Amino acid sequence: MTDLVIRALDDSSADLFHTMPDPLALGERHRRTRYRPDWQRVALRDGRTVARAAWWARPEDAEPLLINWFDVAEGEQEAGAALLRTAPWQTPELELDLPAGWRDDPHLRAAADIRAAAARRAGYAPLVERFVYRWTPDRGLPERPGRLVFTAEPDDGVFYDLLRRIHSGTLDAHARRTIERHGVDRAAQEDLDIFHWFPSPREWWRVARTPEGEPVGIHIPARNPSGPCVGFIGVVPDQRGHGYAYDLLADCTHFLAGQGARFIAAATDQGNLPMAAHFTTAGYPVVCERVNYWATPDGR
């Protein structure tokens, strides 16, 4: 086997990224995603692209946030691992998007297994599997039950305190990982930092309360660099069991549609069965499945 050449791309070589077969249809999945060429890397063998990865964040960010496109040719798992290991950015998270129902198709499952093996060789371990949704106006706006009052709240401290409560007993794997290692305060602050990271107005954030004024939860209508999205849905523990997460999701959808959204992206952990059911009820079809991998400098 000939030597492997790993290289970063620029405007003149960006086409190399798109010369691989695409059995998982990642090109279609990411056709609206804008990547910086210098945050894309390929592994070449005999001039042929055998692995590729793209790192993603806001255009103005100094470093990428995560890897959200990772592709490896059959038999080139070590090339894919080397591509990640030698990158100048050691981002802890990698997302692998897969067609819905991929486990039921032997060809799709084999392609996913190749990429998963390469990610593991590079030090990334599976964290969680998620459903990825996309609402469009032809699905119709979900009915709002009218049980809650939604208001803007300028005080970050209110959101921080509610996030601390929401993370008690959370089903979210990312939050649980942070809580296990660093505590609930860190998990709440990480979410608050992400809310501020979104390039959408701070004034969009909403607190939900009962008509009597009791806090129920929060929702974050947002835009990320790819477009409108449901940034966060959360209900405090003492208000769970009433289906209020659906009320929050419905209001979030109406809010973003009112801002002119022609689509709304969203995602939830597959193990969060109540939230997955709410997305279905609200008219959000699953457009793909996602496996999130995580790596840390100490290997934990």
mmCIF file of C-alpha atoms in Angstrom:
data_model
loop_
_atom_site.group_PDB
_atom_site.id
_atom_site.type_symbol
_atom_site.label_atom_id
_atom_site.label_comp_id
_atom_site.label_asym_id
_atom_site.label_seq_id
_atom_site.Cartn_x
_atom_site.Cartn_y
_atom_site.Cartn_z
ATOM 1 C CA MET A 1 0.000 0.000 0.000
ATOM 2 C CA THR A 2 1.355 3.387 -0.952
ATOM 3 C CA ASP A 3 2.082 6.102 1.576
ATOM 4 C CA LEU A 4 -0.717 8.256 2.897
ATOM 5 C CA VAL A 5 -0.710 11.994 2.334
ATOM 6 C CA ILE A 6 -2.766 14.123 4.717
ATOM 7 C CA ARG A 7 -3.382 17.709 3.795
ATOM 8 C CA ALA A 8 -5.490 20.708 4.689
ATOM 9 C CA LEU A 9 -7.490 22.389 1.961
ATOM 10 C CA ASP A 10 -7.792 25.931 0.670
ATOM 11 C CA ASP A 11 -9.921 27.621 -1.954
ATOM 12 C CA SER A 12 -7.866 26.154 -4.790
ATOM 13 C CA SER A 13 -8.002 22.550 -3.527
ATOM 14 C CA ALA A 14 -11.471 22.454 -1.928
ATOM 15 C CA ASP A 15 -12.796 20.190 -4.714
ATOM 16 C CA LEU A 16 -10.701 17.313 -3.341
ATOM 17 C CA PHE A 17 -13.179 17.071 -0.491
ATOM 18 C CA HIS A 18 -15.954 16.029 -2.882
ATOM 19 C CA THR A 19 -14.217 13.262 -4.817
ATOM 20 C CA MET A 20 -15.195 10.334 -2.558
ATOM 21 C CA PRO A 21 -18.178 7.997 -2.929
ATOM 22 C CA ASP A 22 -20.960 9.063 -0.578
ATOM 23 C CA PRO A 23 -22.969 5.995 0.535
ATOM 24 C CA LEU A 24 -24.336 7.804 3.615
ATOM 25 C CA ALA A 25 -25.499 10.813 1.548
ATOM 26 C CA LEU A 26 -23.515 13.226 3.713
ATOM 27 C CA GLY A 27 -23.259 15.649 0.812
ATOM 28 C CA GLU A 28 -27.039 16.004 0.718
ATOM 29 C CA ARG A 29 -27.250 16.166 4.492
ATOM 30 C CA HIS A 30 -24.745 19.032 4.652
ATOM 31 C CA ARG A 31 -25.623 20.887 1.461
ATOM 32 C CA ARG A 32 -26.795 23.907 3.489
ATOM 33 C CA THR A 33 -23.794 23.851 5.817
ATOM 34 C CA ARG A 34 -21.070 26.369 5.091
ATOM 35 C CA TYR A 35 -17.534 25.156 5.770
ATOM 36 C CA ARG A 36 -14.294 27.057 5.782
ATOM 37 C CA PRO A 37 -11.886 25.317 3.361
ATOM 38 C CA ASP A 38 -9.057 25.629 5.890
ATOM 39 C CA TRP A 39 -11.176 23.639 8.369
ATOM 40 C CA GLN A 40 -11.423 20.732 5.930
ATOM 41 C CA ARG A 41 -8.796 17.991 5.673
ATOM 42 C CA VAL A 42 -8.379 14.972 3.430
ATOM 43 C CA ALA A 43 -6.239 11.852 3.370
ATOM 44 C CA LEU A 44 -4.937 10.904 -0.080
ATOM 45 C CA ARG A 45 -3.526 7.632 -1.360
ATOM 46 C CA ASP A 46 -2.193 7.614 -4.930
ATOM 47 C CA GLY A 47 -3.899 10.975 -5.368
ATOM 48 C CA ARG A 48 -7.284 9.524 -4.418
ATOM 49 C CA THR A 49 -9.233 10.859 -1.433
ATOM 50 C CA VAL A 50 -9.736 7.975 1.010
ATOM 51 C CA ALA A 51 -10.832 9.938 4.098
ATOM 52 C CA ARG A 52 -12.185 13.406 4.737
ATOM 53 C CA ALA A 53 -13.279 15.465 7.705
ATOM 54 C CA ALA A 54 -14.804 18.907 8.132
ATOM 55 C CA TRP A 55 -14.734 20.943 11.322
ATOM 56 C CA TRP A 56 -17.578 23.371 12.021
ATOM 57 C CA ALA A 57 -18.408 26.511 14.007
ATOM 58 C CA ARG A 58 -19.517 30.061 13.332
ATOM 59 C CA PRO A 59 -17.528 31.840 10.603
ATOM 60 C CA GLU A 60 -16.210 34.324 13.164
ATOM 61 C CA ASP A 61 -15.009 31.679 15.650
ATOM 62 C CA ALA A 62 -11.245 31.374 16.021
ATOM 63 C CA GLU A 63 -11.364 27.569 16.290
ATOM 64 C CA PRO A 64 -13.915 24.933 15.292
ATOM 65 C CA LEU A 65 -16.477 23.623 17.737
ATOM 66 C CA LEU A 66 -16.798 20.039 16.525
ATOM 67 C CA ILE A 67 -16.350 17.640 13.618
ATOM 68 C CA ASN A 68 -19.650 17.151 11.822
ATOM 69 C CA TRP A 69 -18.562 15.500 8.557
ATOM 70 C CA PHE A 70 -16.354 12.431 8.715
ATOM 71 C CA ASP A 71 -16.021 9.993 5.853
ATOM 72 C CA VAL A 72 -13.763 6.969 5.306
ATOM 73 C CA ALA A 73 -13.362 4.642 2.328
ATOM 74 C CA GLU A 74 -13.642 0.886 2.802
ATOM 75 C CA GLY A 75 -10.453 -0.555 4.254
ATOM 76 C CA GLU A 76 -9.071 2.887 5.144
ATOM 77 C CA GLN A 77 -10.032 3.049 8.817
ATOM 78 C CA GLU A 78 -6.457 3.800 9.865
ATOM 79 C CA ALA A 79 -6.263 6.618 7.317
ATOM 80 C CA GLY A 80 -9.409 8.123 8.798
ATOM 81 C CA ALA A 81 -8.011 7.814 12.307
ATOM 82 C CA ALA A 82 -4.736 9.433 11.241
ATOM 83 C CA LEU A 83 -6.661 12.285 9.634
ATOM 84 C CA LEU A 84 -8.276 13.077 12.984
ATOM 85 C CA ARG A 85 -5.236 12.417 15.192
ATOM 86 C CA THR A 86 -3.004 14.788 13.221
ATOM 87 C CA ALA A 87 -5.494 17.668 13.033
ATOM 88 C CA PRO A 88 -4.360 20.961 14.574
ATOM 89 C CA TRP A 89 -7.677 21.206 16.467
ATOM 90 C CA GLN A 90 -8.418 18.529 19.022
ATOM 91 C CA THR A 91 -12.147 19.142 19.276
ATOM 92 C CA PRO A 92 -13.732 16.775 21.792
ATOM 93 C CA GLU A 93 -16.918 16.052 19.840
ATOM 94 C CA LEU A 94 -17.570 14.288 16.536
ATOM 95 C CA GLU A 95 -20.997 13.902 14.944
ATOM 96 C CA LEU A 96 -21.748 11.110 12.485
ATOM 97 C CA ASP A 97 -25.030 11.628 10.633
ATOM 98 C CA LEU A 98 -26.666 8.506 9.260
ATOM 99 C CA PRO A 99 -29.822 7.882 7.205
ATOM 100 C CA ALA A 100 -32.903 7.084 9.262
ATOM 101 C CA GLY A 101 -33.219 3.333 9.784
ATOM 102 C CA TRP A 102 -29.576 2.731 8.803
ATOM 103 C CA ARG A 103 -29.286 -0.389 10.954
ATOM 104 C CA ASP A 104 -31.890 -2.156 8.809
ATOM 105 C CA ASP A 105 -29.858 -1.760 5.600
ATOM 106 C CA PRO A 106 -26.725 -3.971 5.446
ATOM 107 C CA HIS A 107 -24.889 -1.594 3.096
ATOM 108 C CA LEU A 108 -25.592 1.479 5.212
ATOM 109 C CA ARG A 109 -24.699 -0.390 8.391
ATOM 110 C CA ALA A 110 -21.386 -1.539 6.897
ATOM 111 C CA ALA A 111 -20.552 2.024 5.835
ATOM 112 C CA ALA A 112 -21.419 3.324 9.307
ATOM 113 C CA ASP A 113 -19.286 0.628 10.955
ATOM 114 C CA ILE A 114 -16.232 1.654 8.887
ATOM 115 C CA ARG A 115 -16.526 5.274 10.023
ATOM 116 C CA ALA A 116 -17.226 4.270 13.625
ATOM 117 C CA ALA A 117 -14.122 2.064 13.667
ATOM 118 C CA ALA A 118 -11.976 4.921 12.381
ATOM 119 C CA ALA A 119 -13.403 7.314 14.989
ATOM 120 C CA ARG A 120 -12.648 4.828 17.771
ATOM 121 C CA ARG A 121 -9.070 4.387 16.559
ATOM 122 C CA ALA A 122 -8.676 8.150 16.812
ATOM 123 C CA GLY A 123 -9.806 8.096 20.437
ATOM 124 C CA TYR A 124 -13.494 8.945 20.071
ATOM 125 C CA ALA A 125 -16.028 6.852 21.995
ATOM 126 C CA PRO A 126 -19.806 6.822 21.383
ATOM 127 C CA LEU A 127 -21.701 9.120 23.735
ATOM 128 C CA VAL A 128 -25.287 9.030 22.497
ATOM 129 C CA GLU A 129 -27.501 8.328 19.498
ATOM 130 C CA ARG A 130 -29.945 11.064 18.532
ATOM 131 C CA PHE A 131 -32.884 11.712 16.217
ATOM 132 C CA VAL A 132 -32.484 14.751 13.961
ATOM 133 C CA TYR A 133 -35.666 16.548 12.891
ATOM 134 C CA ARG A 134 -36.646 19.177 10.368
ATOM 135 C CA TRP A 135 -39.958 21.025 10.488
ATOM 136 C CA THR A 136 -41.196 22.802 7.349
ATOM 137 C CA PRO A 137 -44.322 24.975 6.900
ATOM 138 C CA ASP A 138 -46.090 22.299 4.852
ATOM 139 C CA ARG A 139 -46.278 20.243 8.064
ATOM 140 C CA GLY A 140 -48.521 22.896 9.591
ATOM 141 C CA LEU A 141 -47.991 24.720 12.845
ATOM 142 C CA PRO A 142 -48.531 22.587 15.961
ATOM 143 C CA GLU A 143 -51.512 23.414 18.114
ATOM 144 C CA ARG A 144 -50.646 25.457 21.191
ATOM 145 C CA PRO A 145 -52.475 24.074 24.259
ATOM 146 C CA GLY A 146 -52.636 27.517 25.878
ATOM 147 C CA ARG A 147 -51.823 26.187 29.341
ATOM 148 C CA LEU A 148 -48.688 28.283 29.919
ATOM 149 C CA VAL A 149 -47.587 31.894 29.761
ATOM 150 C CA PHE A 150 -44.377 32.584 27.814
ATOM 151 C CA THR A 151 -42.322 35.691 28.459
ATOM 152 C CA ALA A 152 -38.922 37.100 27.627
ATOM 153 C CA GLU A 153 -36.500 37.362 30.541
ATOM 154 C CA PRO A 154 -33.440 39.648 30.374
ATOM 155 C CA ASP A 155 -31.764 38.239 33.505
ATOM 156 C CA ASP A 156 -29.327 35.407 32.701
ATOM 157 C CA GLY A 157 -29.472 34.424 36.362
ATOM 158 C CA VAL A 158 -33.082 33.309 35.958
ATOM 159 C CA PHE A 159 -32.122 30.981 33.112
ATOM 160 C CA TYR A 160 -29.095 29.695 35.037
ATOM 161 C CA ASP A 161 -31.201 28.839 38.078
ATOM 162 C CA LEU A 162 -33.834 27.117 35.946
ATOM 163 C CA LEU A 163 -31.158 25.158 34.064
ATOM 164 C CA ARG A 164 -29.755 23.899 37.374
ATOM 165 C CA ARG A 165 -33.226 22.616 38.264
ATOM 166 C CA ILE A 166 -33.891 21.199 34.790
ATOM 167 C CA HIS A 167 -30.676 19.170 34.906
ATOM 168 C CA SER A 168 -31.890 17.287 37.969
ATOM 169 C CA GLY A 169 -32.845 13.906 36.552
ATOM 170 C CA THR A 170 -32.190 14.986 32.974
ATOM 171 C CA LEU A 171 -32.254 12.417 30.174
ATOM 172 C CA ASP A 172 -29.798 14.449 28.061
ATOM 173 C CA ALA A 173 -26.531 12.536 27.639
ATOM 174 C CA HIS A 174 -24.374 15.623 27.133
ATOM 175 C CA ALA A 175 -25.624 17.223 30.342
ATOM 176 C CA ARG A 176 -25.306 13.958 32.266
ATOM 177 C CA ARG A 177 -21.711 13.595 31.148
ATOM 178 C CA THR A 178 -20.841 17.076 32.390
ATOM 179 C CA ILE A 179 -22.730 16.587 35.665
ATOM 180 C CA GLU A 180 -20.909 13.309 36.368
ATOM 181 C CA ARG A 181 -17.502 14.932 35.857
ATOM 182 C CA HIS A 182 -17.954 18.531 36.937
ATOM 183 C CA GLY A 183 -21.310 18.967 38.645
ATOM 184 C CA VAL A 184 -24.640 20.559 37.807
ATOM 185 C CA ASP A 185 -23.348 24.148 38.000
ATOM 186 C CA ARG A 186 -20.933 23.499 35.138
ATOM 187 C CA ALA A 187 -23.655 21.807 33.081
ATOM 188 C CA ALA A 188 -25.952 24.817 33.523
ATOM 189 C CA GLN A 189 -23.173 27.249 32.608
ATOM 190 C CA GLU A 190 -22.224 25.240 29.508
ATOM 191 C CA ASP A 191 -25.803 25.419 28.250
ATOM 192 C CA LEU A 192 -25.970 29.144 28.993
ATOM 193 C CA ASP A 193 -22.735 29.646 27.056
ATOM 194 C CA ILE A 194 -24.193 27.764 24.091
ATOM 195 C CA PHE A 195 -27.322 29.931 24.160
ATOM 196 C CA HIS A 196 -25.115 33.014 23.938
ATOM 197 C CA TRP A 197 -23.054 31.387 21.176
ATOM 198 C CA PHE A 198 -26.089 31.189 18.878
ATOM 199 C CA PRO A 199 -26.014 34.091 16.381
ATOM 200 C CA SER A 200 -29.646 34.912 17.156
ATOM 201 C CA PRO A 201 -31.053 37.645 19.398
ATOM 202 C CA ARG A 202 -30.832 37.187 23.166
ATOM 203 C CA GLU A 203 -34.348 38.636 23.342
ATOM 204 C CA TRP A 204 -35.752 35.432 21.812
ATOM 205 C CA TRP A 205 -35.197 33.323 24.942
ATOM 206 C CA ARG A 206 -38.441 32.374 26.702
ATOM 207 C CA VAL A 207 -39.457 31.358 30.227
ATOM 208 C CA ALA A 208 -42.669 29.340 30.604
ATOM 209 C CA ARG A 209 -44.880 29.756 33.682
ATOM 210 C CA THR A 210 -48.290 28.589 34.801
ATOM 211 C CA PRO A 211 -51.061 31.222 34.854
ATOM 212 C CA GLU A 212 -50.380 31.423 38.601
ATOM 213 C CA GLY A 213 -46.765 32.410 37.916
ATOM 214 C CA GLU A 214 -45.029 29.150 38.827
ATOM 215 C CA PRO A 215 -41.955 28.470 36.619
ATOM 216 C CA VAL A 216 -42.366 25.443 34.327
ATOM 217 C CA GLY A 217 -39.311 25.588 32.085
ATOM 218 C CA ILE A 218 -37.579 27.370 29.239
ATOM 219 C CA HIS A 219 -37.303 27.184 25.487
ATOM 220 C CA ILE A 220 -34.664 28.785 23.298
ATOM 221 C CA PRO A 221 -35.723 29.664 19.731
ATOM 222 C CA ALA A 222 -32.430 30.115 17.918
ATOM 223 C CA ARG A 223 -30.446 30.270 14.742
ATOM 224 C CA ASN A 224 -27.174 28.447 14.311
ATOM 225 C CA PRO A 225 -24.859 29.059 11.333
ATOM 226 C CA SER A 226 -27.002 26.689 9.244
ATOM 227 C CA GLY A 227 -30.363 28.257 10.025
ATOM 228 C CA PRO A 228 -33.297 28.277 12.475
ATOM 229 C CA CYS A 229 -33.309 25.632 15.194
ATOM 230 C CA VAL A 230 -34.859 24.583 18.470
ATOM 231 C CA GLY A 231 -31.963 25.510 20.727
ATOM 232 C CA PHE A 232 -33.261 24.009 23.956
ATOM 233 C CA ILE A 233 -36.411 22.653 25.595
ATOM 234 C CA GLY A 234 -36.434 21.980 29.336
ATOM 235 C CA VAL A 235 -38.982 21.433 32.115
ATOM 236 C CA VAL A 236 -38.204 21.682 35.843
ATOM 237 C CA PRO A 237 -38.613 18.410 37.813
ATOM 238 C CA ASP A 238 -41.674 19.397 39.872
ATOM 239 C CA GLN A 239 -43.598 20.247 36.667
ATOM 240 C CA ARG A 240 -42.833 17.015 34.798
ATOM 241 C CA GLY A 241 -45.494 14.467 33.961
ATOM 242 C CA HIS A 242 -47.929 16.946 32.429
ATOM 243 C CA GLY A 243 -46.593 16.963 28.860
ATOM 244 C CA TYR A 244 -45.427 20.555 29.180
ATOM 245 C CA ALA A 245 -42.406 19.930 26.949
ATOM 246 C CA TYR A 246 -44.856 19.765 24.048
ATOM 247 C CA ASP A 247 -46.254 23.191 25.009
ATOM 248 C CA LEU A 248 -42.726 24.610 24.980
ATOM 249 C CA LEU A 249 -41.939 23.011 21.619
ATOM 250 C CA ALA A 250 -45.176 24.272 20.066
ATOM 251 C CA ASP A 251 -44.497 27.819 21.257
ATOM 252 C CA CYS A 252 -40.892 27.644 20.049
ATOM 253 C CA THR A 253 -42.085 26.517 16.610
ATOM 254 C CA HIS A 254 -44.662 29.313 16.377
ATOM 255 C CA PHE A 255 -42.056 31.852 17.460
ATOM 256 C CA LEU A 256 -39.511 30.833 14.816
ATOM 257 C CA ALA A 257 -42.173 30.585 12.113
ATOM 258 C CA GLY A 258 -43.205 34.104 13.094
ATOM 259 C CA GLN A 259 -39.615 35.180 12.435
ATOM 260 C CA GLY A 260 -39.933 33.869 8.875
ATOM 261 C CA ALA A 261 -38.306 30.451 9.292
ATOM 262 C CA ARG A 262 -38.801 28.259 6.227
ATOM 263 C CA PHE A 263 -37.494 25.279 8.150
ATOM 264 C CA ILE A 264 -36.592 24.501 11.772
ATOM 265 C CA ALA A 265 -33.919 21.981 12.727
ATOM 266 C CA ALA A 266 -34.011 20.080 16.007
ATOM 267 C CA ALA A 267 -32.615 16.987 17.695
ATOM 268 C CA THR A 268 -33.119 14.866 20.798
ATOM 269 C CA ASP A 269 -31.498 11.808 22.340
ATOM 270 C CA GLN A 270 -33.135 8.577 21.185
ATOM 271 C CA GLY A 271 -33.431 7.510 24.809
ATOM 272 C CA ASN A 272 -35.548 10.569 25.602
ATOM 273 C CA LEU A 273 -38.767 8.871 24.568
ATOM 274 C CA PRO A 274 -41.149 11.570 25.866
ATOM 275 C CA MET A 275 -39.397 14.339 23.914
ATOM 276 C CA ALA A 276 -39.197 12.193 20.779
ATOM 277 C CA ALA A 277 -42.955 11.646 21.015
ATOM 278 C CA HIS A 278 -43.536 15.395 21.373
ATOM 279 C CA PHE A 279 -41.522 16.094 18.219
ATOM 280 C CA THR A 280 -43.674 13.596 16.313
ATOM 281 C CA THR A 281 -46.887 15.152 17.612
ATOM 282 C CA ALA A 282 -45.650 18.652 16.714
ATOM 283 C CA GLY A 283 -45.028 17.653 13.088
ATOM 284 C CA TYR A 284 -41.261 17.215 13.127
ATOM 285 C CA PRO A 285 -40.247 14.235 10.946
ATOM 286 C CA VAL A 286 -36.954 12.438 11.530
ATOM 287 C CA VAL A 287 -34.600 13.329 8.661
ATOM 288 C CA CYS A 288 -31.594 11.382 9.890
ATOM 289 C CA GLU A 289 -30.043 9.742 12.911
ATOM 290 C CA ARG A 290 -26.878 10.971 14.594
ATOM 291 C CA VAL A 291 -24.215 9.272 16.676
ATOM 292 C CA ASN A 292 -22.278 11.687 18.865
ATOM 293 C CA TYR A 293 -18.740 10.635 19.798
ATOM 294 C CA TRP A 294 -16.634 12.224 22.507
ATOM 295 C CA ALA A 295 -12.925 12.379 23.243
ATOM 296 C CA THR A 296 -11.032 14.219 25.983
ATOM 297 C CA PRO A 297 -7.306 14.898 26.398
ATOM 298 C CA ASP A 298 -7.085 12.454 29.301
ATOM 299 C CA GLY A 299 -8.932 9.784 27.339
ATOM 300 C CA ARG A 300 -11.941 9.751 29.699
#
